[in-house]
Each structure stands twice: as C-alpha cells, then as structure tokens.
Amino acid sequence: MIRKAVIPAAGLGTRFLPATKAQPKEMLPIIDRPTIQYVVQEAVDSGIEDILIITGKGKRAIEDHFDRNYELEERLEEKEDQMLLNEMRRLSDMANIHYVRQRQLNGLGDAIRYARHHVGNEAFAVLLGDTIMDAVIPVTQQLLDTYEQYGGSVIAVEEVPHEKVNRYGIVGGSALSDRIMALDQLVEKPAVNEAPSNLAIAGRYVLTPGIFAALDQTEMGKNGELQLTDAMQLLLRRENLYAHRIEGKRHDIGNKLDFLKTTVEFALKRPEFAEPFRRFLKEITADQ
C-alpha cells in the first residue's frame, strides 16, 4: 500500500514572469484555488495523506497556504461566513504536509532525491506541482491500482501528436492491456523519427525506492540537470516498469496558453459561473 506522496514544487516559473517574481507558479490560481491545492487534493482523493512538498527559495507562500491563519479565521467568524471558514480550516487539515528545500535547481531528478529520508524504503507517488489532472477517478489512484496489480514503478502517460514527441519524455514497450504497457524504453525529448511511440510522460508516477540508487548513479543530462527520465532508464535495467495511459485530461499550468485554457474550462464547470461565462465568451468571440 502506498502511503506517501512527493510533490516537486521548486522551479522558478520563469515562463510566468513577472507574475512569479514574488510568488510561486504553483500558487497561481485557477479561479479561486491555487494550482497546488488541486494537486494535493488529488493525492488525498487517492487515499494518501502523508505528503512531502519539495520547495525552494521564494516558495514560503505554499507553506502559508496550507497552514492555519487564526486572524483570518476570526474575521470570518465575525462575519458569520461559516462556509468559507470551514473551507479555510479544511486546508490545514486535509493532509499531513511536510516541506524540504531543494538547495540548487538541478532538475526533477535531483528534487526527487530530497525525498529519500522521508519515504525510506517504501514505494511512493510523485505528482508534479504545476500539473492538474481532471479525471473522474484520480490519476494517482489509477497508478496506485496498476502498482498493486503489477508491483513495479508506474508512469502516467498520454498520447500526443507524433510531430510533438520531441517536447516530451516518451516511452516504448509492449501492451499488457488497453491502458497498461510493460516498458522497455524511456527517451527524453527524442527526435520525431526516433521516438518509440507517441506516449508522453504526463507528470504522475509511482516509484519504488530503487529510484534513489538509480538517481545517484545517473549523470547530469539535458540542460545540465539530473533528469528523472534518465534515472528511470537505469532503473528499467534492474526492475520492471509500467506505463498507464491515463483516463482524464492533463492541464500543464507551466505555460501561459494552457493556463488560460484551464481557467476557462474549469470556470465552465462551476455552476455559479457556467452560464453567464458561456454567454460572455459567445459575446466576445462574436465580435472578433
């Protein structure tokens, strides 16, 4: 049984400057909830309440968000806003959240190494802090189910256009079912004509503790960073790895256009916004 999750959230968010100069990109809101709250909620909805967030300089707002704010709670009590008061209190009670700082930004693989002492000799889930999954069954839960069935590390993947495979980590292997593949290749941003498939790594993982030895033995890769994909290639020589094609939609909040699209899609799902917002969109698009 997987009991712990790790959320890397130490990146600088340079693609969102100047908005991220003084606040973490993971705190950029989708309507009224910061991105990382959706990520933590996914872990909790998957039955995991022990969460380690890998942070860095300038990320204190993440810790404050999941902490109690007694002054704010008192003000809400005075205003008799019980619904909002309960929501604020739930934030600090939704999980046991721990924090550790990545001292240097040396890549996702390096960030995962900081989880070694927290997870110990247990398999654990990894959820990227700038990626929201919209799914009926939480994507992390989907991976946990596959891990329970097959017993090896599991990588979430999704289909991408063939001409865009050079933007992603791509997997290859043999199908075990409609959604599960036994892996024999992992390639970080391959050339279009060299990609083993069009299945891209999608920001969710279940990893065995063997990943730490693999990370220790992996050299710095693209962009001078320790790439998690490179370490998983090494792990693949020692253990079975599986890919799970996700049921749901991945929203990458790491770029501005997808951030805007995500905000629109989530607004259209909110009952209080859906109809007036849909009318507004029709009005402004009709004028273009």
PDB file of C-alpha atoms in Angstrom:
ATOM      1  CA  MET A   1       0.000   0.000   0.000  1.00  0.00           C
ATOM      2  CA  ILE A   2       1.340   3.422  -0.992  1.00  0.00           C
ATOM      3  CA  ARG A   3       1.188   5.786   1.972  1.00  0.00           C
ATOM      4  CA  LYS A   4       3.294   8.772   0.860  1.00  0.00           C
ATOM      5  CA  ALA A   5       3.356  11.289  -1.964  1.00  0.00           C
ATOM      6  CA  VAL A   6       6.033  13.725  -3.109  1.00  0.00           C
ATOM      7  CA  ILE A   7       5.196  16.980  -4.899  1.00  0.00           C
ATOM      8  CA  PRO A   8       8.178  18.756  -6.533  1.00  0.00           C
ATOM      9  CA  ALA A   9       7.473  22.493  -6.495  1.00  0.00           C
ATOM     10  CA  ALA A  10      10.858  24.208  -6.511  1.00  0.00           C
ATOM     11  CA  GLY A  11      11.019  25.566 -10.071  1.00  0.00           C
ATOM     12  CA  LEU A  12      11.382  29.288 -10.747  1.00  0.00           C
ATOM     13  CA  GLY A  13       8.406  29.594 -13.081  1.00  0.00           C
ATOM     14  CA  THR A  14      10.278  31.900 -15.455  1.00  0.00           C
ATOM     15  CA  ARG A  15       7.656  31.486 -18.192  1.00  0.00           C
ATOM     16  CA  PHE A  16       5.205  33.403 -15.990  1.00  0.00           C
ATOM     17  CA  LEU A  17       7.413  36.350 -15.120  1.00  0.00           C
ATOM     18  CA  PRO A  18       6.788  38.949 -13.821  1.00  0.00           C
ATOM     19  CA  ALA A  19       3.833  37.279 -12.034  1.00  0.00           C
ATOM     20  CA  THR A  20       6.163  34.705 -10.478  1.00  0.00           C
ATOM     21  CA  LYS A  21       8.873  37.123  -9.390  1.00  0.00           C
ATOM     22  CA  ALA A  22       7.472  37.224  -5.853  1.00  0.00           C
ATOM     23  CA  GLN A  23       5.082  34.247  -5.757  1.00  0.00           C
ATOM     24  CA  PRO A  24       5.435  30.579  -6.678  1.00  0.00           C
ATOM     25  CA  LYS A  25       3.977  29.485 -10.008  1.00  0.00           C
ATOM     26  CA  GLU A  26       2.233  26.692  -8.075  1.00  0.00           C
ATOM     27  CA  MET A  27       0.227  29.401  -6.276  1.00  0.00           C
ATOM     28  CA  LEU A  28      -1.184  30.883  -9.483  1.00  0.00           C
ATOM     29  CA  PRO A  29      -4.944  30.464  -9.094  1.00  0.00           C
ATOM     30  CA  ILE A  30      -7.339  28.573 -11.289  1.00  0.00           C
ATOM     31  CA  ILE A  31     -10.302  30.816 -10.444  1.00  0.00           C
ATOM     32  CA  ASP A  32     -10.095  30.855  -6.639  1.00  0.00           C
ATOM     33  CA  ARG A  33      -7.834  27.906  -5.813  1.00  0.00           C
ATOM     34  CA  PRO A  34      -4.083  27.799  -6.331  1.00  0.00           C
ATOM     35  CA  THR A  35      -2.758  25.158  -8.686  1.00  0.00           C
ATOM     36  CA  ILE A  36      -1.015  23.190  -5.963  1.00  0.00           C
ATOM     37  CA  GLN A  37      -4.237  22.813  -3.988  1.00  0.00           C
ATOM     38  CA  TYR A  38      -5.692  20.775  -6.852  1.00  0.00           C
ATOM     39  CA  VAL A  39      -2.557  18.599  -6.788  1.00  0.00           C
ATOM     40  CA  VAL A  40      -2.708  17.995  -3.036  1.00  0.00           C
ATOM     41  CA  GLN A  41      -6.422  17.249  -3.328  1.00  0.00           C
ATOM     42  CA  GLU A  42      -5.680  14.580  -5.946  1.00  0.00           C
ATOM     43  CA  ALA A  43      -3.282  12.843  -3.571  1.00  0.00           C
ATOM     44  CA  VAL A  44      -5.822  12.995  -0.753  1.00  0.00           C
ATOM     45  CA  ASP A  45      -8.604  11.724  -3.021  1.00  0.00           C
ATOM     46  CA  SER A  46      -6.294   8.804  -3.859  1.00  0.00           C
ATOM     47  CA  GLY A  47      -6.032   7.876  -0.179  1.00  0.00           C
ATOM     48  CA  ILE A  48      -2.635   9.488   0.510  1.00  0.00           C
ATOM     49  CA  GLU A  49      -2.420  11.959   3.378  1.00  0.00           C
ATOM     50  CA  ASP A  50       1.352  11.984   4.055  1.00  0.00           C
ATOM     51  CA  ILE A  51       2.738  14.492   1.566  1.00  0.00           C
ATOM     52  CA  LEU A  52       6.216  15.949   1.128  1.00  0.00           C
ATOM     53  CA  ILE A  53       6.444  19.137  -0.935  1.00  0.00           C
ATOM     54  CA  ILE A  54       9.882  19.928  -2.378  1.00  0.00           C
ATOM     55  CA  THR A  55      10.163  23.711  -2.305  1.00  0.00           C
ATOM     56  CA  GLY A  56      12.869  26.304  -2.882  1.00  0.00           C
ATOM     57  CA  LYS A  57      13.655  29.952  -2.349  1.00  0.00           C
ATOM     58  CA  GLY A  58      10.589  32.181  -2.562  1.00  0.00           C
ATOM     59  CA  LYS A  59       8.126  29.341  -2.012  1.00  0.00           C
ATOM     60  CA  ARG A  60       7.025  30.205   1.519  1.00  0.00           C
ATOM     61  CA  ALA A  61       3.537  31.087   0.263  1.00  0.00           C
ATOM     62  CA  ILE A  62       2.896  27.378  -0.333  1.00  0.00           C
ATOM     63  CA  GLU A  63       3.552  26.599   3.330  1.00  0.00           C
ATOM     64  CA  ASP A  64       1.394  29.523   4.444  1.00  0.00           C
ATOM     65  CA  HIS A  65      -1.465  28.375   2.232  1.00  0.00           C
ATOM     66  CA  PHE A  66      -1.760  25.002   3.963  1.00  0.00           C
ATOM     67  CA  ASP A  67      -1.193  26.453   7.453  1.00  0.00           C
ATOM     68  CA  ARG A  68      -3.731  27.933   9.874  1.00  0.00           C
ATOM     69  CA  ASN A  69      -4.416  31.672   9.697  1.00  0.00           C
ATOM     70  CA  TYR A  70      -6.083  32.495  13.009  1.00  0.00           C
ATOM     71  CA  GLU A  71      -6.566  36.187  12.262  1.00  0.00           C
ATOM     72  CA  LEU A  72      -8.377  35.380   9.026  1.00  0.00           C
ATOM     73  CA  GLU A  73     -10.494  32.734  10.774  1.00  0.00           C
ATOM     74  CA  GLU A  74     -11.505  35.209  13.482  1.00  0.00           C
ATOM     75  CA  ARG A  75     -12.530  37.726  10.822  1.00  0.00           C
ATOM     76  CA  LEU A  76     -14.655  35.114   9.055  1.00  0.00           C
ATOM     77  CA  GLU A  77     -16.266  34.155  12.352  1.00  0.00           C
ATOM     78  CA  GLU A  78     -17.156  37.794  12.964  1.00  0.00           C
ATOM     79  CA  LYS A  79     -18.716  37.951   9.514  1.00  0.00           C
ATOM     80  CA  GLU A  80     -20.546  34.644  10.219  1.00  0.00           C
ATOM     81  CA  ASP A  81     -19.242  33.238   6.933  1.00  0.00           C
ATOM     82  CA  GLN A  82     -19.299  29.640   8.119  1.00  0.00           C
ATOM     83  CA  MET A  83     -18.894  28.090   4.688  1.00  0.00           C
ATOM     84  CA  LEU A  84     -15.691  29.952   3.906  1.00  0.00           C
ATOM     85  CA  LEU A  85     -14.434  29.472   7.472  1.00  0.00           C
ATOM     86  CA  ASN A  86     -14.862  25.707   7.153  1.00  0.00           C
ATOM     87  CA  GLU A  87     -13.017  25.726   3.846  1.00  0.00           C
ATOM     88  CA  MET A  88     -10.080  27.632   5.347  1.00  0.00           C
ATOM     89  CA  ARG A  89      -9.847  25.194   8.244  1.00  0.00           C
ATOM     90  CA  ARG A  90     -10.067  22.226   5.913  1.00  0.00           C
ATOM     91  CA  LEU A  91      -6.945  23.418   4.081  1.00  0.00           C
ATOM     92  CA  SER A  92      -4.789  22.851   7.146  1.00  0.00           C
ATOM     93  CA  ASP A  93      -6.457  19.533   7.990  1.00  0.00           C
ATOM     94  CA  MET A  94      -6.639  17.911   4.559  1.00  0.00           C
ATOM     95  CA  ALA A  95      -3.250  16.157   4.838  1.00  0.00           C
ATOM     96  CA  ASN A  96      -0.050  15.856   6.855  1.00  0.00           C
ATOM     97  CA  ILE A  97       2.156  18.092   4.732  1.00  0.00           C
ATOM     98  CA  HIS A  98       5.924  18.307   5.187  1.00  0.00           C
ATOM     99  CA  TYR A  99       8.439  20.512   3.395  1.00  0.00           C
ATOM    100  CA  VAL A 100      12.068  20.308   2.351  1.00  0.00           C
ATOM    101  CA  ARG A 101      14.030  22.781   0.235  1.00  0.00           C
ATOM    102  CA  GLN A 102      15.891  21.858  -2.927  1.00  0.00           C
ATOM    103  CA  ARG A 103      19.075  23.833  -2.375  1.00  0.00           C
ATOM    104  CA  GLN A 104      20.013  24.137  -6.045  1.00  0.00           C
ATOM    105  CA  LEU A 105      17.709  23.834  -9.034  1.00  0.00           C
ATOM    106  CA  ASN A 106      19.379  20.820 -10.607  1.00  0.00           C
ATOM    107  CA  GLY A 107      16.341  19.239 -12.202  1.00  0.00           C
ATOM    108  CA  LEU A 108      13.403  16.997 -11.356  1.00  0.00           C
ATOM    109  CA  GLY A 109      15.603  14.003 -10.616  1.00  0.00           C
ATOM    110  CA  ASP A 110      17.579  15.991  -8.076  1.00  0.00           C
ATOM    111  CA  ALA A 111      14.341  17.197  -6.455  1.00  0.00           C
ATOM    112  CA  ILE A 112      13.171  13.601  -6.033  1.00  0.00           C
ATOM    113  CA  ARG A 113      16.425  12.740  -4.239  1.00  0.00           C
ATOM    114  CA  TYR A 114      15.405  15.104  -1.447  1.00  0.00           C
ATOM    115  CA  ALA A 115      12.541  12.719  -0.626  1.00  0.00           C
ATOM    116  CA  ARG A 116      14.861   9.808   0.216  1.00  0.00           C
ATOM    117  CA  HIS A 117      14.754  10.147   4.008  1.00  0.00           C
ATOM    118  CA  HIS A 118      11.049  10.917   4.099  1.00  0.00           C
ATOM    119  CA  VAL A 119       9.855   7.910   2.115  1.00  0.00           C
ATOM    120  CA  GLY A 120      12.507   5.473   3.384  1.00  0.00           C
ATOM    121  CA  ASN A 121      12.244   2.004   1.891  1.00  0.00           C
ATOM    122  CA  GLU A 122       8.711   2.469   0.587  1.00  0.00           C
ATOM    123  CA  ALA A 123       7.248   2.986  -2.847  1.00  0.00           C
ATOM    124  CA  PHE A 124       5.736   6.444  -3.213  1.00  0.00           C
ATOM    125  CA  ALA A 125       3.683   8.606  -5.557  1.00  0.00           C
ATOM    126  CA  VAL A 126       5.043  11.685  -7.344  1.00  0.00           C
ATOM    127  CA  LEU A 127       2.738  14.472  -8.529  1.00  0.00           C
ATOM    128  CA  LEU A 128       4.250  17.440 -10.347  1.00  0.00           C
ATOM    129  CA  GLY A 129       3.174  20.643  -8.656  1.00  0.00           C
ATOM    130  CA  ASP A 130       2.362  22.554 -11.859  1.00  0.00           C
ATOM    131  CA  THR A 131       0.180  19.884 -13.466  1.00  0.00           C
ATOM    132  CA  ILE A 132      -3.541  19.480 -12.760  1.00  0.00           C
ATOM    133  CA  MET A 133      -5.356  16.282 -13.679  1.00  0.00           C
ATOM    134  CA  ASP A 134      -9.082  16.426 -14.401  1.00  0.00           C
ATOM    135  CA  ALA A 135     -10.402  12.891 -14.042  1.00  0.00           C
ATOM    136  CA  VAL A 136     -13.381  11.030 -12.569  1.00  0.00           C
ATOM    137  CA  ILE A 137     -11.006   8.537 -10.934  1.00  0.00           C
ATOM    138  CA  PRO A 138      -7.955  10.489  -9.685  1.00  0.00           C
ATOM    139  CA  VAL A 139      -4.984   9.788 -11.934  1.00  0.00           C
ATOM    140  CA  THR A 140      -2.805   8.981  -8.921  1.00  0.00           C
ATOM    141  CA  GLN A 141      -5.401   6.401  -7.867  1.00  0.00           C
ATOM    142  CA  GLN A 142      -5.235   4.898 -11.361  1.00  0.00           C
ATOM    143  CA  LEU A 143      -1.458   4.470 -10.966  1.00  0.00           C
ATOM    144  CA  LEU A 144      -1.821   3.017  -7.475  1.00  0.00           C
ATOM    145  CA  ASP A 145      -4.213   0.394  -8.815  1.00  0.00           C
ATOM    146  CA  THR A 146      -1.713  -0.552 -11.536  1.00  0.00           C
ATOM    147  CA  TYR A 147       1.101  -0.717  -8.972  1.00  0.00           C
ATOM    148  CA  GLU A 148      -0.965  -3.052  -6.788  1.00  0.00           C
ATOM    149  CA  GLN A 149      -1.609  -5.285  -9.791  1.00  0.00           C
ATOM    150  CA  TYR A 150       1.930  -5.448 -11.204  1.00  0.00           C
ATOM    151  CA  GLY A 151       4.229  -4.461  -8.334  1.00  0.00           C
ATOM    152  CA  GLY A 152       6.640  -2.189 -10.222  1.00  0.00           C
ATOM    153  CA  SER A 153       7.096   1.519 -10.800  1.00  0.00           C
ATOM    154  CA  VAL A 154       4.299   3.049 -12.864  1.00  0.00           C
ATOM    155  CA  ILE A 155       4.450   6.125 -15.096  1.00  0.00           C
ATOM    156  CA  ALA A 156       1.385   8.071 -16.234  1.00  0.00           C
ATOM    157  CA  VAL A 157       1.381   8.638 -19.989  1.00  0.00           C
ATOM    158  CA  GLU A 158      -0.870  10.273 -22.554  1.00  0.00           C
ATOM    159  CA  GLU A 159      -0.999  10.333 -26.319  1.00  0.00           C
ATOM    160  CA  VAL A 160       0.491  13.403 -28.008  1.00  0.00           C
ATOM    161  CA  PRO A 161       0.700  14.305 -31.712  1.00  0.00           C
ATOM    162  CA  HIS A 162       3.603  12.483 -33.388  1.00  0.00           C
ATOM    163  CA  GLU A 163       5.105  15.748 -34.588  1.00  0.00           C
ATOM    164  CA  LYS A 164       5.382  16.985 -30.988  1.00  0.00           C
ATOM    165  CA  VAL A 165       7.119  13.994 -29.351  1.00  0.00           C
ATOM    166  CA  ASN A 166      10.390  15.951 -29.215  1.00  0.00           C
ATOM    167  CA  ARG A 167       8.861  18.113 -26.470  1.00  0.00           C
ATOM    168  CA  TYR A 168       8.327  15.257 -24.002  1.00  0.00           C
ATOM    169  CA  GLY A 169       9.749  12.218 -22.313  1.00  0.00           C
ATOM    170  CA  ILE A 170       8.481   9.321 -24.462  1.00  0.00           C
ATOM    171  CA  VAL A 171       8.024   5.650 -23.539  1.00  0.00           C
ATOM    172  CA  GLY A 172       8.065   2.440 -25.540  1.00  0.00           C
ATOM    173  CA  GLY A 173       7.190  -1.155 -24.743  1.00  0.00           C
ATOM    174  CA  SER A 174       4.615  -3.911 -25.147  1.00  0.00           C
ATOM    175  CA  ALA A 175       0.920  -3.630 -24.337  1.00  0.00           C
ATOM    176  CA  LEU A 176      -0.440  -5.670 -21.427  1.00  0.00           C
ATOM    177  CA  SER A 177      -3.963  -4.252 -21.754  1.00  0.00           C
ATOM    178  CA  ASP A 178      -5.749  -1.321 -23.355  1.00  0.00           C
ATOM    179  CA  ARG A 179      -4.134   1.104 -20.919  1.00  0.00           C
ATOM    180  CA  ILE A 180      -1.092  -0.650 -19.440  1.00  0.00           C
ATOM    181  CA  MET A 181       2.273  -1.212 -21.091  1.00  0.00           C
ATOM    182  CA  ALA A 182       5.394  -3.058 -19.921  1.00  0.00           C
ATOM    183  CA  LEU A 183       8.210  -0.651 -20.713  1.00  0.00           C
ATOM    184  CA  ASP A 184      11.482  -1.302 -22.486  1.00  0.00           C
ATOM    185  CA  GLN A 185      12.391   2.285 -23.439  1.00  0.00           C
ATOM    186  CA  LEU A 186      12.273   5.779 -21.985  1.00  0.00           C
ATOM    187  CA  VAL A 187      13.662   8.618 -24.060  1.00  0.00           C
ATOM    188  CA  GLU A 188      13.853  12.277 -23.031  1.00  0.00           C
ATOM    189  CA  LYS A 189      12.694  14.525 -25.905  1.00  0.00           C
ATOM    190  CA  PRO A 190      13.590  12.216 -28.806  1.00  0.00           C
ATOM    191  CA  ALA A 191      13.814  13.298 -32.414  1.00  0.00           C
ATOM    192  CA  VAL A 192      10.477  12.796 -34.163  1.00  0.00           C
ATOM    193  CA  ASN A 193      11.829   9.985 -36.349  1.00  0.00           C
ATOM    194  CA  GLU A 194      13.450   8.208 -33.386  1.00  0.00           C
ATOM    195  CA  ALA A 195      10.582   8.190 -30.870  1.00  0.00           C
ATOM    196  CA  PRO A 196       9.470   4.700 -29.787  1.00  0.00           C
ATOM    197  CA  SER A 197       5.812   5.838 -29.590  1.00  0.00           C
ATOM    198  CA  ASN A 198       3.684   8.931 -29.151  1.00  0.00           C
ATOM    199  CA  LEU A 199       3.017   8.200 -25.468  1.00  0.00           C
ATOM    200  CA  ALA A 200       4.372  11.065 -23.378  1.00  0.00           C
ATOM    201  CA  ILE A 201       5.152  11.044 -19.657  1.00  0.00           C
ATOM    202  CA  ALA A 202       2.333  13.001 -18.021  1.00  0.00           C
ATOM    203  CA  GLY A 203       3.538  14.279 -14.645  1.00  0.00           C
ATOM    204  CA  ARG A 204       2.408  11.464 -12.326  1.00  0.00           C
ATOM    205  CA  TYR A 205       4.451   8.490 -11.119  1.00  0.00           C
ATOM    206  CA  VAL A 206       4.548   5.686  -8.594  1.00  0.00           C
ATOM    207  CA  LEU A 207       8.196   4.883  -7.899  1.00  0.00           C
ATOM    208  CA  THR A 208       9.894   2.140  -5.949  1.00  0.00           C
ATOM    209  CA  PRO A 209      12.734   3.112  -3.571  1.00  0.00           C
ATOM    210  CA  GLY A 210      15.146   1.698  -6.157  1.00  0.00           C
ATOM    211  CA  ILE A 211      14.850   5.055  -7.919  1.00  0.00           C
ATOM    212  CA  PHE A 212      17.213   6.628  -5.368  1.00  0.00           C
ATOM    213  CA  ALA A 213      20.156   4.362  -6.217  1.00  0.00           C
ATOM    214  CA  ALA A 214      19.416   4.962  -9.899  1.00  0.00           C
ATOM    215  CA  LEU A 215      19.435   8.732  -9.359  1.00  0.00           C
ATOM    216  CA  ASP A 216      22.747   8.525  -7.511  1.00  0.00           C
ATOM    217  CA  GLN A 217      24.277   6.723 -10.498  1.00  0.00           C
ATOM    218  CA  THR A 218      22.797   8.951 -13.190  1.00  0.00           C
ATOM    219  CA  GLU A 219      24.909  11.709 -14.730  1.00  0.00           C
ATOM    220  CA  MET A 220      23.621  15.191 -15.409  1.00  0.00           C
ATOM    221  CA  GLY A 221      21.631  15.218 -18.630  1.00  0.00           C
ATOM    222  CA  LYS A 222      19.914  17.762 -20.837  1.00  0.00           C
ATOM    223  CA  ASN A 223      20.173  21.381 -19.694  1.00  0.00           C
ATOM    224  CA  GLY A 224      22.828  20.335 -17.164  1.00  0.00           C
ATOM    225  CA  GLU A 225      20.125  18.850 -14.918  1.00  0.00           C
ATOM    226  CA  LEU A 226      19.554  15.475 -13.314  1.00  0.00           C
ATOM    227  CA  GLN A 227      16.730  14.093 -15.429  1.00  0.00           C
ATOM    228  CA  LEU A 228      14.256  11.719 -13.784  1.00  0.00           C
ATOM    229  CA  THR A 229      13.683  10.048 -17.151  1.00  0.00           C
ATOM    230  CA  ASP A 230      17.396   9.177 -17.392  1.00  0.00           C
ATOM    231  CA  ALA A 231      17.304   7.620 -13.917  1.00  0.00           C
ATOM    232  CA  MET A 232      14.217   5.601 -14.803  1.00  0.00           C
ATOM    233  CA  GLN A 233      16.070   4.266 -17.846  1.00  0.00           C
ATOM    234  CA  LEU A 234      18.706   2.933 -15.467  1.00  0.00           C
ATOM    235  CA  LEU A 235      16.041   1.579 -13.111  1.00  0.00           C
ATOM    236  CA  LEU A 236      14.485  -0.237 -16.061  1.00  0.00           C
ATOM    237  CA  ARG A 237      17.605  -2.411 -16.329  1.00  0.00           C
ATOM    238  CA  ARG A 238      17.009  -3.622 -12.768  1.00  0.00           C
ATOM    239  CA  GLU A 239      13.245  -3.656 -12.291  1.00  0.00           C
ATOM    240  CA  ASN A 240      10.057  -3.903 -14.297  1.00  0.00           C
ATOM    241  CA  LEU A 241       8.499  -0.540 -15.157  1.00  0.00           C
ATOM    242  CA  TYR A 242       4.993   0.047 -16.441  1.00  0.00           C
ATOM    243  CA  ALA A 243       3.142   2.853 -18.170  1.00  0.00           C
ATOM    244  CA  HIS A 244      -0.508   3.631 -17.533  1.00  0.00           C
ATOM    245  CA  ARG A 245      -2.349   5.625 -20.198  1.00  0.00           C
ATOM    246  CA  ILE A 246      -4.417   7.971 -18.109  1.00  0.00           C
ATOM    247  CA  GLU A 247      -8.177   8.317 -18.141  1.00  0.00           C
ATOM    248  CA  GLY A 248      -8.726  12.047 -17.819  1.00  0.00           C
ATOM    249  CA  LYS A 249      -7.208  15.279 -19.042  1.00  0.00           C
ATOM    250  CA  ARG A 250      -3.848  16.743 -18.103  1.00  0.00           C
ATOM    251  CA  HIS A 251      -3.563  20.502 -17.670  1.00  0.00           C
ATOM    252  CA  ASP A 252       0.025  21.773 -17.785  1.00  0.00           C
ATOM    253  CA  ILE A 253      -0.002  25.039 -15.879  1.00  0.00           C
ATOM    254  CA  GLY A 254       3.637  25.616 -16.814  1.00  0.00           C
ATOM    255  CA  ASN A 255       2.803  27.693 -19.886  1.00  0.00           C
ATOM    256  CA  LYS A 256       0.533  30.693 -20.317  1.00  0.00           C
ATOM    257  CA  LEU A 257      -1.756  29.426 -23.065  1.00  0.00           C
ATOM    258  CA  ASP A 258      -2.586  26.198 -21.233  1.00  0.00           C
ATOM    259  CA  PHE A 259      -3.086  28.205 -18.041  1.00  0.00           C
ATOM    260  CA  LEU A 260      -5.684  30.339 -19.830  1.00  0.00           C
ATOM    261  CA  LYS A 261      -7.392  27.304 -21.350  1.00  0.00           C
ATOM    262  CA  THR A 262      -7.520  25.564 -17.977  1.00  0.00           C
ATOM    263  CA  THR A 263      -9.080  28.594 -16.316  1.00  0.00           C
ATOM    264  CA  VAL A 264     -11.803  28.734 -18.979  1.00  0.00           C
ATOM    265  CA  GLU A 265     -12.542  25.008 -18.799  1.00  0.00           C
ATOM    266  CA  PHE A 266     -12.740  24.990 -15.019  1.00  0.00           C
ATOM    267  CA  ALA A 267     -14.938  28.110 -14.995  1.00  0.00           C
ATOM    268  CA  LEU A 268     -17.389  26.410 -17.353  1.00  0.00           C
ATOM    269  CA  LYS A 269     -17.655  23.514 -14.877  1.00  0.00           C
ATOM    270  CA  ARG A 270     -18.516  25.741 -11.923  1.00  0.00           C
ATOM    271  CA  PRO A 271     -22.319  26.021 -11.539  1.00  0.00           C
ATOM    272  CA  GLU A 272     -22.170  29.636 -10.367  1.00  0.00           C
ATOM    273  CA  PHE A 273     -20.150  30.731 -13.406  1.00  0.00           C
ATOM    274  CA  ALA A 274     -21.036  28.344 -16.214  1.00  0.00           C
ATOM    275  CA  GLU A 275     -23.986  30.032 -17.921  1.00  0.00           C
ATOM    276  CA  PRO A 276     -23.030  33.720 -17.569  1.00  0.00           C
ATOM    277  CA  PHE A 277     -19.425  32.917 -18.515  1.00  0.00           C
ATOM    278  CA  ARG A 278     -20.526  30.919 -21.543  1.00  0.00           C
ATOM    279  CA  ARG A 279     -22.679  33.856 -22.678  1.00  0.00           C
ATOM    280  CA  PHE A 280     -19.755  36.201 -22.180  1.00  0.00           C
ATOM    281  CA  LEU A 281     -17.476  34.002 -24.288  1.00  0.00           C
ATOM    282  CA  LYS A 282     -20.048  33.915 -27.082  1.00  0.00           C
ATOM    283  CA  GLU A 283     -20.389  37.687 -26.961  1.00  0.00           C
ATOM    284  CA  ILE A 284     -16.700  38.479 -27.181  1.00  0.00           C
ATOM    285  CA  THR A 285     -15.947  35.830 -29.808  1.00  0.00           C
ATOM    286  CA  ALA A 286     -18.823  37.067 -31.962  1.00  0.00           C
ATOM    287  CA  ASP A 287     -17.180  40.485 -32.066  1.00  0.00           C
ATOM    288  CA  GLN A 288     -13.820  39.200 -33.297  1.00  0.00           C
TER     289      GLN A 288
END
